[in-house]
Short mmCIF file of C-alpha atoms (C1' of nucleotides) in Angstrom, two decimals:
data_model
loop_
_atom_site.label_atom_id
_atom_site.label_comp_id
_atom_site.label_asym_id
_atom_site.label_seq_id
_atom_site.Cartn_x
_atom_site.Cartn_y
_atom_site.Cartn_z
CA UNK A 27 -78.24 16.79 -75.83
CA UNK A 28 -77.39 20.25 -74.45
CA UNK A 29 -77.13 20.36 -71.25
CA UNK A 30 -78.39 22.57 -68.14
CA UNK A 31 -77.06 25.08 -66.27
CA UNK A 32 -78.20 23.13 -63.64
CA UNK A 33 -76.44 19.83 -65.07
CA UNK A 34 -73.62 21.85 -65.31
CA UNK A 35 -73.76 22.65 -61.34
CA UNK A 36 -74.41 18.97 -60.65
CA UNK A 37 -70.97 17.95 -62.64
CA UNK A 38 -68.99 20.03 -61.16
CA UNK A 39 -70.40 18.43 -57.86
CA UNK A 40 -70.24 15.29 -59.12
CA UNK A 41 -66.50 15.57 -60.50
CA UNK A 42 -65.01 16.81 -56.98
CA UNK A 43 -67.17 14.57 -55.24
CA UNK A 44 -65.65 11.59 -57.35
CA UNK A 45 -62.05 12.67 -56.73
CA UNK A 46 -62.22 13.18 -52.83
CA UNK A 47 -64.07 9.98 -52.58
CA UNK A 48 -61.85 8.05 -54.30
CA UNK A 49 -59.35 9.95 -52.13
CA UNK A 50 -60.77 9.33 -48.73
CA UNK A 51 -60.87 5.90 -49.36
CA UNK A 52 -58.10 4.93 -50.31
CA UNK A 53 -56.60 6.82 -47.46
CA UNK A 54 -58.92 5.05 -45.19
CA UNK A 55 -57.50 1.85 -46.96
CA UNK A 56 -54.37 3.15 -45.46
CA UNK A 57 -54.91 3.26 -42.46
CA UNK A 58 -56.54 6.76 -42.18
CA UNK A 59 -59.79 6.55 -40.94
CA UNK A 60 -61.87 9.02 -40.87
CA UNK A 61 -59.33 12.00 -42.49
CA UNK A 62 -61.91 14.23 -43.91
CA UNK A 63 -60.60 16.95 -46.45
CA UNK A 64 -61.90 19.48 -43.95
CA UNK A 65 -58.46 17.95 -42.11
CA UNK A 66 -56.54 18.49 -45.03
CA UNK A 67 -57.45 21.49 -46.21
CA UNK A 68 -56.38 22.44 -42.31
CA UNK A 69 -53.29 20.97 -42.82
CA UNK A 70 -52.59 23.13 -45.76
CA UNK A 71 -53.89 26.11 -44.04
CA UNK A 72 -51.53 25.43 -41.36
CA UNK A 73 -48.55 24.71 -43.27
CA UNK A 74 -49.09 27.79 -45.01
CA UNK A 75 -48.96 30.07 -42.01
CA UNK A 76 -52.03 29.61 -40.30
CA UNK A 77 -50.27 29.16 -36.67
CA UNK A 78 -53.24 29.78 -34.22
CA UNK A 79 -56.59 28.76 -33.85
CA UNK A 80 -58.15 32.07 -34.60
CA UNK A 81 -55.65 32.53 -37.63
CA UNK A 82 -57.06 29.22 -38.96
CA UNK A 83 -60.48 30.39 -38.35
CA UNK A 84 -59.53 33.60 -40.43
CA UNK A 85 -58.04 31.78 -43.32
CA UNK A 86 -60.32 29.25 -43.62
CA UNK A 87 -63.39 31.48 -43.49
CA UNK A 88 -64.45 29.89 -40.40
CA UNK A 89 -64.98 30.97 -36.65
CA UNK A 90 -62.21 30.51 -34.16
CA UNK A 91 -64.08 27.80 -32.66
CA UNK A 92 -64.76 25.88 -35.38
CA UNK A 93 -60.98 26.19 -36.16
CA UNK A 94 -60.30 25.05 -32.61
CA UNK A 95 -62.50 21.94 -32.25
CA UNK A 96 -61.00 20.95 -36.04
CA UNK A 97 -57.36 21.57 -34.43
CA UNK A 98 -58.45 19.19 -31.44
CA UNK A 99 -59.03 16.53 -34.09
CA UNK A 100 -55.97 16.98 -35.75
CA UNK A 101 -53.75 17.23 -32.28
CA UNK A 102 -55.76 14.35 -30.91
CA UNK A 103 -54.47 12.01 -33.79
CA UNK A 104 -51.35 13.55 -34.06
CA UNK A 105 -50.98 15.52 -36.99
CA UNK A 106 -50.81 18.90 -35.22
CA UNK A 107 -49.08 19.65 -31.93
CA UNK A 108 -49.94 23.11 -30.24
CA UNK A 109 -47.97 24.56 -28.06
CA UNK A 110 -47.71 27.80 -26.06
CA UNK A 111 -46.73 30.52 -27.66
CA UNK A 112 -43.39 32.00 -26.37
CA UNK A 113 -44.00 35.82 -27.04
CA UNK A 114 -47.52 35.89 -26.83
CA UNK A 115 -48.93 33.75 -23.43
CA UNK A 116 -52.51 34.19 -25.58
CA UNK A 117 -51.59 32.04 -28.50
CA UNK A 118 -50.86 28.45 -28.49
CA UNK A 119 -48.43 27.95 -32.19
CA UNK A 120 -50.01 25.23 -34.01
CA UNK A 121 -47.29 23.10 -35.99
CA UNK A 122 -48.08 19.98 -38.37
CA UNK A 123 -46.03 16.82 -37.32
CA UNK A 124 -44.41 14.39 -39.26
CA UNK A 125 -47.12 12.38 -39.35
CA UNK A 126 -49.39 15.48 -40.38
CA UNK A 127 -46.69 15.51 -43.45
CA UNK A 128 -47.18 12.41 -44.39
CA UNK A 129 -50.83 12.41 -44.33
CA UNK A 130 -50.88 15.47 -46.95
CA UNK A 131 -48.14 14.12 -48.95
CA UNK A 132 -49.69 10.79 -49.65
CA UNK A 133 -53.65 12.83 -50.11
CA UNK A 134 -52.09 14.72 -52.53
CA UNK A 135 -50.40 11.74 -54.43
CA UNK A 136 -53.88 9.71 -54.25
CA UNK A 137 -55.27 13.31 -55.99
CA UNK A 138 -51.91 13.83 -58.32
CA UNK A 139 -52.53 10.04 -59.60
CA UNK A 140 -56.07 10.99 -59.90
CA UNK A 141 -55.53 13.91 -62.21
CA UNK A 142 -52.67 12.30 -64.08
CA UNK A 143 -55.21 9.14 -65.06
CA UNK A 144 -57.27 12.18 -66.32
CA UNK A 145 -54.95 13.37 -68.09
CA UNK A 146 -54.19 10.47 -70.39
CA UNK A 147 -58.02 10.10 -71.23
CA UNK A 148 -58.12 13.52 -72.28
CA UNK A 149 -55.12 15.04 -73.32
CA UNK A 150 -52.83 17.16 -71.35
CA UNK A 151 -52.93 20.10 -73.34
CA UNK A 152 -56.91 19.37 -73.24
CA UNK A 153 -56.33 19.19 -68.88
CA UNK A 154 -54.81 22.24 -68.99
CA UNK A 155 -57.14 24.59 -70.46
CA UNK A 156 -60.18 22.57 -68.65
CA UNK A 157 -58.26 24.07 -65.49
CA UNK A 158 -57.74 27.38 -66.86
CA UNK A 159 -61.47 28.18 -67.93
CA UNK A 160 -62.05 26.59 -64.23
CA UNK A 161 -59.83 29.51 -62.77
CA UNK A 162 -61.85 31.95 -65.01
CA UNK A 163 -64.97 30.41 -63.60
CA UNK A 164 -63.97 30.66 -60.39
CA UNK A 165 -62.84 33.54 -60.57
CA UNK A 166 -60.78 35.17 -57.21
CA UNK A 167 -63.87 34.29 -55.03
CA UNK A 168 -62.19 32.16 -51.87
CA UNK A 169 -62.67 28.70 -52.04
CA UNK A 170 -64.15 27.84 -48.79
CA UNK A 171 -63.53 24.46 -47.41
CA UNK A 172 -65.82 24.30 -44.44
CA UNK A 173 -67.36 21.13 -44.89
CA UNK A 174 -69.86 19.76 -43.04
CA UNK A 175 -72.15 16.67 -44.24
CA UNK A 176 -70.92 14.72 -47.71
CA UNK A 177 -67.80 16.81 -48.41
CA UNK A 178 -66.79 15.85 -44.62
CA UNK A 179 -68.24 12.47 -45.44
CA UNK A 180 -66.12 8.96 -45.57
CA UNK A 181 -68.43 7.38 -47.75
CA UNK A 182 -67.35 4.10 -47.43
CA UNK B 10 -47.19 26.27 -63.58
CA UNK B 11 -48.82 22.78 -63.78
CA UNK B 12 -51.39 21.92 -61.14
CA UNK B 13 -52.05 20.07 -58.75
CA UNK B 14 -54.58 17.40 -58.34
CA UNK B 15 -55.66 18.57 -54.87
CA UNK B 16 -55.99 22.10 -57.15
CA UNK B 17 -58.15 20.31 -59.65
CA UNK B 18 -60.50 19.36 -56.79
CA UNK B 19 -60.68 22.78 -55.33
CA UNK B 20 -61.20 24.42 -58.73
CA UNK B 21 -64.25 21.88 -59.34
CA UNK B 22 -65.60 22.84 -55.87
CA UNK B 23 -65.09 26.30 -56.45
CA UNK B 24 -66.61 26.15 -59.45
CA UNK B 25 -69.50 24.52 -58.01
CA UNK B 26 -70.03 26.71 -55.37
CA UNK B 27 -69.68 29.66 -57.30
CA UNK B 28 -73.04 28.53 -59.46
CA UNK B 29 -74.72 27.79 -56.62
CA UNK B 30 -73.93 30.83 -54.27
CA UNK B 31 -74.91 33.31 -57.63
CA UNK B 32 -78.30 31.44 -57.60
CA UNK B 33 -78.99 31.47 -54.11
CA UNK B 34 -78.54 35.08 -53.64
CA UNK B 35 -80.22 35.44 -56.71
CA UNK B 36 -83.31 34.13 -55.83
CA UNK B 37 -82.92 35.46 -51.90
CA UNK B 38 -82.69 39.00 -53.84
CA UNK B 39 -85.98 37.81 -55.21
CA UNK B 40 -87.99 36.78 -52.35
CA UNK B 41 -87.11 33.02 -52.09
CA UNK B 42 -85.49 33.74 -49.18
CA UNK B 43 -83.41 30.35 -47.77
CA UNK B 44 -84.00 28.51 -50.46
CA UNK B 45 -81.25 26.39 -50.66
CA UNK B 46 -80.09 24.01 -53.47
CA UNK B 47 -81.19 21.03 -51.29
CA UNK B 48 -84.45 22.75 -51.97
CA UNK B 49 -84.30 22.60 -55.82
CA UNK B 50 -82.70 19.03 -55.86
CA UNK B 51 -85.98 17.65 -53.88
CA UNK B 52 -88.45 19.47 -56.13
CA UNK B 53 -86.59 17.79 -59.17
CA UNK B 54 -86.81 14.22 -57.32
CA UNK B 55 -90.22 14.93 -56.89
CA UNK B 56 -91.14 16.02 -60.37
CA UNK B 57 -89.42 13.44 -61.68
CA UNK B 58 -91.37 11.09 -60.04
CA UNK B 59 -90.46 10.45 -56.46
CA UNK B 60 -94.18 10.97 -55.00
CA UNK B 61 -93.54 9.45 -51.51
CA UNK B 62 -91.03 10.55 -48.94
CA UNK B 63 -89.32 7.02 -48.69
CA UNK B 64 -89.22 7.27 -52.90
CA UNK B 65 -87.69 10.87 -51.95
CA UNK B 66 -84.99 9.41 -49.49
CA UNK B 67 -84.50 6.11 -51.94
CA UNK B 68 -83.65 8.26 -55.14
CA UNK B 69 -81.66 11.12 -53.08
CA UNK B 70 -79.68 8.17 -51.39
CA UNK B 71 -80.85 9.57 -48.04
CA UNK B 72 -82.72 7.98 -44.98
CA UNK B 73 -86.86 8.61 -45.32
CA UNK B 74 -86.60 10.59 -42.48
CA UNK B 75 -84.08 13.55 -43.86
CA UNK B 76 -86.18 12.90 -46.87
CA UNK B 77 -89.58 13.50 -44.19
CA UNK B 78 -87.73 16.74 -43.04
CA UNK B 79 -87.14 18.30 -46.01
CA UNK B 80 -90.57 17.58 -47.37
CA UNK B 81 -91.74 19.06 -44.19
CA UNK B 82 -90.07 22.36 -44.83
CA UNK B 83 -90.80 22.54 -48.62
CA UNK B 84 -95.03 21.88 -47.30
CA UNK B 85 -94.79 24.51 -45.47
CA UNK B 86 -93.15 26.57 -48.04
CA UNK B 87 -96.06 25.86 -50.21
CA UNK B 88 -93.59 24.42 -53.28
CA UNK B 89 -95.23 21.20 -52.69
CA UNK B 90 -98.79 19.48 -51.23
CA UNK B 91 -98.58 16.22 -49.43
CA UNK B 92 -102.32 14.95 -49.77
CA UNK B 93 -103.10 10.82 -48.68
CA UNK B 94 -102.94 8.48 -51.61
CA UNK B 95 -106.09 6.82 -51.92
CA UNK B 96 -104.59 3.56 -53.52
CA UNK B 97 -102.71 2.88 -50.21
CA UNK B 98 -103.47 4.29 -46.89
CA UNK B 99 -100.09 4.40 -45.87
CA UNK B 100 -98.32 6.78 -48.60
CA UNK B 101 -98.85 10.50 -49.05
CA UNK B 102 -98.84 11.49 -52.15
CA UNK B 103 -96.34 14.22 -53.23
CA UNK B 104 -96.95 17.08 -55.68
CA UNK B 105 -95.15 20.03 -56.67
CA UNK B 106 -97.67 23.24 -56.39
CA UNK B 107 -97.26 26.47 -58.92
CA UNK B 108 -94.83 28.31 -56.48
CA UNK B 109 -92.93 25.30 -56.37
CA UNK B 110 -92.65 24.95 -60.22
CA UNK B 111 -92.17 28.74 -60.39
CA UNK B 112 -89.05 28.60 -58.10
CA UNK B 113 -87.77 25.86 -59.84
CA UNK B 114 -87.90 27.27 -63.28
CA UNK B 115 -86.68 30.60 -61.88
CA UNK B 116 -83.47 28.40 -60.30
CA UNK B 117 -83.13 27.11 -63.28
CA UNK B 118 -83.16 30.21 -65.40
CA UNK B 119 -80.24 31.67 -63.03
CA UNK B 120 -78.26 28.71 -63.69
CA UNK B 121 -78.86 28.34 -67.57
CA UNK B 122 -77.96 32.08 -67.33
CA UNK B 123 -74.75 31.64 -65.90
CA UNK B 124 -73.92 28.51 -67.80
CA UNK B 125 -74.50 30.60 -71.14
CA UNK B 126 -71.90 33.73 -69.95
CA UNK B 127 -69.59 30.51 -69.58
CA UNK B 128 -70.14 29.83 -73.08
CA UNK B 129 -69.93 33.30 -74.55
CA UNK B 130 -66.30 33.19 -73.08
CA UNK B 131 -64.98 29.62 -73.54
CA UNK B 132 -67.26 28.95 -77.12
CA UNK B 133 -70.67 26.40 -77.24
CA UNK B 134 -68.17 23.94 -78.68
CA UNK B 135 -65.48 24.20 -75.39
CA UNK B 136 -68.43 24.15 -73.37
CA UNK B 137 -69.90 20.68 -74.81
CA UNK B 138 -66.41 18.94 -74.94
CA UNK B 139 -65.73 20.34 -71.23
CA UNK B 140 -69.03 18.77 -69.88
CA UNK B 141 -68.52 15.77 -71.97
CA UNK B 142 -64.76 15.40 -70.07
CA UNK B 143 -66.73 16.16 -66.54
CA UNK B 144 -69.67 13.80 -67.51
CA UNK B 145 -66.38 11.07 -67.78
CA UNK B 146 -65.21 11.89 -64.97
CA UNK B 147 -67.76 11.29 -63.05
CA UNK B 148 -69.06 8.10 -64.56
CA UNK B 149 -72.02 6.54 -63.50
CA UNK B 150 -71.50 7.93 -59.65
CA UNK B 151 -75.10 9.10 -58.46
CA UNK B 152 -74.63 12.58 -57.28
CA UNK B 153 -76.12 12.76 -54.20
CA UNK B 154 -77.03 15.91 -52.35
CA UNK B 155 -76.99 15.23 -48.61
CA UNK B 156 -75.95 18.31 -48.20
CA UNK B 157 -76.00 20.37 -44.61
CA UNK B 158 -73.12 23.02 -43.94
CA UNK B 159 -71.75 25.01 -47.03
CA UNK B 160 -73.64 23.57 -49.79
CA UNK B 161 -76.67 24.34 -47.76
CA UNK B 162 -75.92 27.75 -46.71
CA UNK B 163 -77.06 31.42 -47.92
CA UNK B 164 -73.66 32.57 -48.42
CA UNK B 165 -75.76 36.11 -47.64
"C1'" DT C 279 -47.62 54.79 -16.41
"C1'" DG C 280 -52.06 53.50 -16.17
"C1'" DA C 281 -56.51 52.66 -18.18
"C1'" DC C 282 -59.08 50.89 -21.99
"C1'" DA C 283 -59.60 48.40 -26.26
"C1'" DA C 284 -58.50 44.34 -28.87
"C1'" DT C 285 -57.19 39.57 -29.19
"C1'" DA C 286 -56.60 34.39 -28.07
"C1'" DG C 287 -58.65 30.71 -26.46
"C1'" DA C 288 -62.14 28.04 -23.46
"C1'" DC C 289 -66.80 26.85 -22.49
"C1'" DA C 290 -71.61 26.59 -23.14
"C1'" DA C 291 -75.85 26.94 -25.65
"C1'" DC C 292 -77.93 26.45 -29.84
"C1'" DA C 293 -78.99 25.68 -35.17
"C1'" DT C 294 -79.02 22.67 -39.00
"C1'" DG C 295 -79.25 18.55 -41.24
"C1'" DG C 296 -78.31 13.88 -41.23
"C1'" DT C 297 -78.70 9.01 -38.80
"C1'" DT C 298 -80.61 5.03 -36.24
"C1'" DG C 299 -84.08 2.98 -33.62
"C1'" DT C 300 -88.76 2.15 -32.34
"C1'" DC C 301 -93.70 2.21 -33.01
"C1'" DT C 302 -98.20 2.06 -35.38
"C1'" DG C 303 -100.90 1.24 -39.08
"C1'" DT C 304 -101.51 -0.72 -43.84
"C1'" DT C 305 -100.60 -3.65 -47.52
"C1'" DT C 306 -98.74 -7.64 -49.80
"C1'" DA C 307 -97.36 -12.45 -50.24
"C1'" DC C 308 -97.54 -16.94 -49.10
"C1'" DG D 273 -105.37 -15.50 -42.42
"C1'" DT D 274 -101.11 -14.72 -40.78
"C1'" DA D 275 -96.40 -13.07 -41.30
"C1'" DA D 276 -93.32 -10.10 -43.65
"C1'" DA D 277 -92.59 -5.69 -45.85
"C1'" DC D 278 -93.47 -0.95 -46.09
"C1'" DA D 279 -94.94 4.18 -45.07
"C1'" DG D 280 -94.67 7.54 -42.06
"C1'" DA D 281 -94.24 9.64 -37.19
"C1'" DC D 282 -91.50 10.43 -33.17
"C1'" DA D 283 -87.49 10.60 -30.39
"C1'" DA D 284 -82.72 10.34 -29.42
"C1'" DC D 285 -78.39 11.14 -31.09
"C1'" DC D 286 -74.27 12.72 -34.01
"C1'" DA D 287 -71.47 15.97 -36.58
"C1'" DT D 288 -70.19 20.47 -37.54
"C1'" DG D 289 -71.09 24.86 -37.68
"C1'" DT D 290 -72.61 29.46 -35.08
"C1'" DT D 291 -73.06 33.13 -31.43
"C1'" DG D 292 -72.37 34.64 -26.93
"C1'" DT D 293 -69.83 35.08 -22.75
"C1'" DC D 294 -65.74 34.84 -19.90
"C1'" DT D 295 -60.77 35.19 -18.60
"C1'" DA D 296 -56.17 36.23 -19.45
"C1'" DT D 297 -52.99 38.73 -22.01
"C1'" DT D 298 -51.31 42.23 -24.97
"C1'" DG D 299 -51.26 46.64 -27.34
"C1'" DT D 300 -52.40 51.60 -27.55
"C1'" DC D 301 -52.39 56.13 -26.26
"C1'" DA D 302 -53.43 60.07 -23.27
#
DNA sequence: TGACAATAGACAACATGGTTGTCTGTTTAC
DNA sequence: GTAAACAGACAACCATGTTGTCTATTGTCA
């Protein structure tokens, strides 16, 4: 049965579709609803420097307003606070919270105990190059995480 | 440096969208201008058998309507005629026209094109045992393509 | 130093693609 | 023959993105 490119396309859908699924519901199951992983990948962005609205935007491959109305979501349930910027009355510093923390932290255990499940059906060794002809794949093109429609969907 | 899961689900997006974005620009560069893999993944319901636009909406897991809108924009495309059935006045009858089947086969062609560069690198054999580890992964999850924002887009 | 360009963020208008709800007409099932 | 189910049309709405415009602030440089 070989497959088609187009099969091929439709895994590779299908696989990261299956894993965020399975993660946004069992965060949901949590107790939180509605966390997208348009939130998380903000979250990351965030942590990882992104400490304005239009540096979001930037990182994220997304325009400052989209970055702002996703870091009104966040602030509004608490995983971001924003604050004025000291040296530069333009800015507002974005900072994650505790709670923003512990939202990541336990997404990326749902996603760690995901791949680790993997892992004993195939084979770590097996994992390992599956990732690394992924990277090839993928090459250095940006992954871009705006997501509107199913990848921003709870589908419950 | 051993992944992460949340990795794992960005490399399968990335490697998703990195298909998808060489075949849309692709075919753009071609003529098929906004042709999006929504597009293709209606054209295949339809071929395969999905004649109706509530069939359309039933097999794509999507409400009649998107299904009614996308039919709409793929009629007036001219990939596909919507005639009355004459069994039962209520149904229109789908069918894929020429241009339809010619942008199809040219979509897939991109695809199967990329898919075998994949395979040059990794080996046929690495190829088969990788989709057979994805095809596990995902199980017996439909893959549904509601798909607005980023897996809709041109990505110019 | 003072003027002009660039930047941050707010607000509004709009595009896309999906949803639900309602309505009409047709078919099917008792 | 009547009631339920179904197809499709239409409208209103939702989510998430975009561009455009505006104000305030900062940075640059002549």
């Amino acid at each position: 049965m070989s497959r088609s490119g187009a099969d091929l396309a439709l895994l590779l859908l299908g696989s990261y579709r299956s894993m965020v699924n399975a993660a946004t519901s069992e965060l949901a199951s949590r107790g939180y609803k509605d966390f997208k992983p348009i939130h998380e990948f903000a979250l990351r962005a965030i942590v990882a420097g992104a400490d304005s609205a239009s540096d979001l935007g930037r990182r994220t491959s997304v325009s400052k307003q989209a970055a702002a109305k996703t870091i009104a979501v966040l602030v509004e349930r608490g995983f971001v606070v924003s604050a004025p910027d000291p040296n530069d009355a333009r800015r507002k510093r974005l900072q994650v919270t505790g709670a923003g923390l512990e939202v990541m932290s336990q997404g990326e255990a749902i996603l760690e105990n995901l791949r680790e499940k993997w892992k004993k059906q195939i084979g770590s060794t097996e994992l390992a190059s599956l990732e690394a002809r992924l990277t090839a794949l993928v090459g250095d093109a940006a992954i871009r995480i705006d997501a509107p429609g199913w990848v921003a969907q709870d589908s419950g």
